[in-house]
PDB file of C-alpha atoms in Angstrom:
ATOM      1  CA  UNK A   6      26.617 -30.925  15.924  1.00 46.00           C
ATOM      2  CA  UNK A   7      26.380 -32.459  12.526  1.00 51.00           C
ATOM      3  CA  UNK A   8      28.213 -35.919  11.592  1.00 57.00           C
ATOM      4  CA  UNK A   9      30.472 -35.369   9.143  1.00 67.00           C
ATOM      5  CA  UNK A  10      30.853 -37.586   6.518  1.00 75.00           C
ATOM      6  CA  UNK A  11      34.211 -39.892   5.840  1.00 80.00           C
ATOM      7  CA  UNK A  12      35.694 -40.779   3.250  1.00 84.00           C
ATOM      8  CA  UNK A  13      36.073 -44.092   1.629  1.00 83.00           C
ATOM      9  CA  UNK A  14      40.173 -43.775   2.735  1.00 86.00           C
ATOM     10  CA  UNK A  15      39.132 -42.639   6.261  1.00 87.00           C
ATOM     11  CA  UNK A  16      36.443 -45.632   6.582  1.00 87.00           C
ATOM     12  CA  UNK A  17      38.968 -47.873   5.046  1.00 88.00           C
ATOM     13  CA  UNK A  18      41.591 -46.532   7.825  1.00 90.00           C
ATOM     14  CA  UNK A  19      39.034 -46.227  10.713  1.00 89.00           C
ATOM     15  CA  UNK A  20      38.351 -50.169   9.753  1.00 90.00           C
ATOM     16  CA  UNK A  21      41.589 -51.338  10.367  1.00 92.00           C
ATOM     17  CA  UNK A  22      42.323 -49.202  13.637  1.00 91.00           C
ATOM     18  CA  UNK A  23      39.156 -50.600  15.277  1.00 90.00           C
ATOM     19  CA  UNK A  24      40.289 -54.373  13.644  1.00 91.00           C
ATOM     20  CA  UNK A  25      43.756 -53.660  15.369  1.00 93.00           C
ATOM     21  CA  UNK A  26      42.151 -52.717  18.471  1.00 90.00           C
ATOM     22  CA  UNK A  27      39.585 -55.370  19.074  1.00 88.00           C
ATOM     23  CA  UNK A  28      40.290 -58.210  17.317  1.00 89.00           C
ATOM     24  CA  UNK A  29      42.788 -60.994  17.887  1.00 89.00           C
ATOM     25  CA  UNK A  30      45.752 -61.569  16.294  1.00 91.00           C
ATOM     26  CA  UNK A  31      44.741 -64.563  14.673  1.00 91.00           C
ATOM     27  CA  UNK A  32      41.855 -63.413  13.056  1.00 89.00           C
ATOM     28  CA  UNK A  33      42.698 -59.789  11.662  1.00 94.00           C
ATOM     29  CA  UNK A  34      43.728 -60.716   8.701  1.00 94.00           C
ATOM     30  CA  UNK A  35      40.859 -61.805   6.700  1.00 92.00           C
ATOM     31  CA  UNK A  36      39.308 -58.806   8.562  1.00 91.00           C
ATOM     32  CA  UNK A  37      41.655 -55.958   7.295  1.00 92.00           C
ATOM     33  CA  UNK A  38      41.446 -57.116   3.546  1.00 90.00           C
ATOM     34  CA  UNK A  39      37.601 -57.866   3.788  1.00 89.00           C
ATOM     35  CA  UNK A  40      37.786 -53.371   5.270  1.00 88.00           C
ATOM     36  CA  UNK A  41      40.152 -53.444   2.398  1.00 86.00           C
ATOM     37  CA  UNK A  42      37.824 -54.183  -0.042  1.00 85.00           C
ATOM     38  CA  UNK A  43      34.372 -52.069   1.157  1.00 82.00           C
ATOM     39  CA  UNK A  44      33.270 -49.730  -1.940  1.00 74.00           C
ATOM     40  CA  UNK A  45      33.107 -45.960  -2.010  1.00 65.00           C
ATOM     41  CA  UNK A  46      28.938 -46.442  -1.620  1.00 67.00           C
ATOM     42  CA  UNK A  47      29.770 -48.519   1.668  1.00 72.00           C
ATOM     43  CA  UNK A  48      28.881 -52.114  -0.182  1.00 76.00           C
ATOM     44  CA  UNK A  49      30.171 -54.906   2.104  1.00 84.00           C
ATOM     45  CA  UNK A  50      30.412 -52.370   5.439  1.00 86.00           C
ATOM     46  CA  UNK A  51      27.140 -53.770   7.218  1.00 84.00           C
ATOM     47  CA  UNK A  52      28.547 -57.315   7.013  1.00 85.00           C
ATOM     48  CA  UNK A  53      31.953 -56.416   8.273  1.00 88.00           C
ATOM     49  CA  UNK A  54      30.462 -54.640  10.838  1.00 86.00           C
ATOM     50  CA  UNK A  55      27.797 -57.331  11.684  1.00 86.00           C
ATOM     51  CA  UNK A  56      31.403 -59.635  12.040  1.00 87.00           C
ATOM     52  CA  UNK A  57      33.007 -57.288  14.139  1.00 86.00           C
ATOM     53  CA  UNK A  58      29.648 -56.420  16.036  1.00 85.00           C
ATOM     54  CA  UNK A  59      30.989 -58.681  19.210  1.00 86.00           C
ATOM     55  CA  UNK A  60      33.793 -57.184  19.456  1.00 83.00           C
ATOM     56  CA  UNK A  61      33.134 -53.874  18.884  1.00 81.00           C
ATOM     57  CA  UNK A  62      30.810 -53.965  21.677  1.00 80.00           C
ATOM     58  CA  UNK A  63      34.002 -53.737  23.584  1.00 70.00           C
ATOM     59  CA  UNK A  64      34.940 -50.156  22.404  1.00 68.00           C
ATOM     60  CA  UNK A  65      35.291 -48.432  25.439  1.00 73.00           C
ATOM     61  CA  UNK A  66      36.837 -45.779  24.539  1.00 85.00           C
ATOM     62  CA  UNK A  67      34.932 -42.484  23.652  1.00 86.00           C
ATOM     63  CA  UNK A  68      37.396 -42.022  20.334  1.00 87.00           C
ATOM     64  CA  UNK A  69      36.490 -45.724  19.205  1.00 85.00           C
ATOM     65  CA  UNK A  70      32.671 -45.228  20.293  1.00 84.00           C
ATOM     66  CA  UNK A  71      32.866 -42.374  18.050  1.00 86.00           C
ATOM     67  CA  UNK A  72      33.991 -43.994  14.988  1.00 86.00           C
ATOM     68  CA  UNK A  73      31.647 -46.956  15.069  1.00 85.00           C
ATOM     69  CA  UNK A  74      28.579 -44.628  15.501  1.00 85.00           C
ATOM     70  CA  UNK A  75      30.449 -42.456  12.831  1.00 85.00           C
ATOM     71  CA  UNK A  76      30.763 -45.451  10.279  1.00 85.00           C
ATOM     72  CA  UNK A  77      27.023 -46.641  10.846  1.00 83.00           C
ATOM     73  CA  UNK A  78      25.944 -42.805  10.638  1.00 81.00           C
ATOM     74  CA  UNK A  79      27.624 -42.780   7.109  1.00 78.00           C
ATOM     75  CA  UNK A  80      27.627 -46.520   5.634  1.00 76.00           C
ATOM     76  CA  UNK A  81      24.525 -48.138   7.028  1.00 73.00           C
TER      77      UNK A  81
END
């Protein structure tokens, strides 16, 4: 099946669930207005990601798996 391609409000949103998710408390912030701030071409996704990369690795779930292949299919 073909990957569809997100939008810049769906990355944006996608960001923040897997920030929410994986990331402690104490160190979301900076990460939700850094996903905040990506551009519709996906400028500043690859270095988010390579931030969240750690924790991401975590991302057990098939649903959260999903996304971050889904972002890398269509940002990176």
């Amino acid at each position: 099946m073909a990957q569809k391609l997100m939008s810049l409000d769906e990355l944006n949103a996608n960001l923040a669930l897997l920030i929410r998710t994986y990331v402690p408390s104490g160190e979301q912030r900076s990460l939700l207005e850094q996903a905040e701030q990506v551009s519709s071409n996906g400028a500043g996704v690859k270095g988010l990601l390579a931030r969240l990369e750690p924790l991401l690795a975590g991302a057990t779930t098939p649903e959260h798996a999903a996304l971050v292949k889904g972002i890398y299919f269509c940002y990176c």
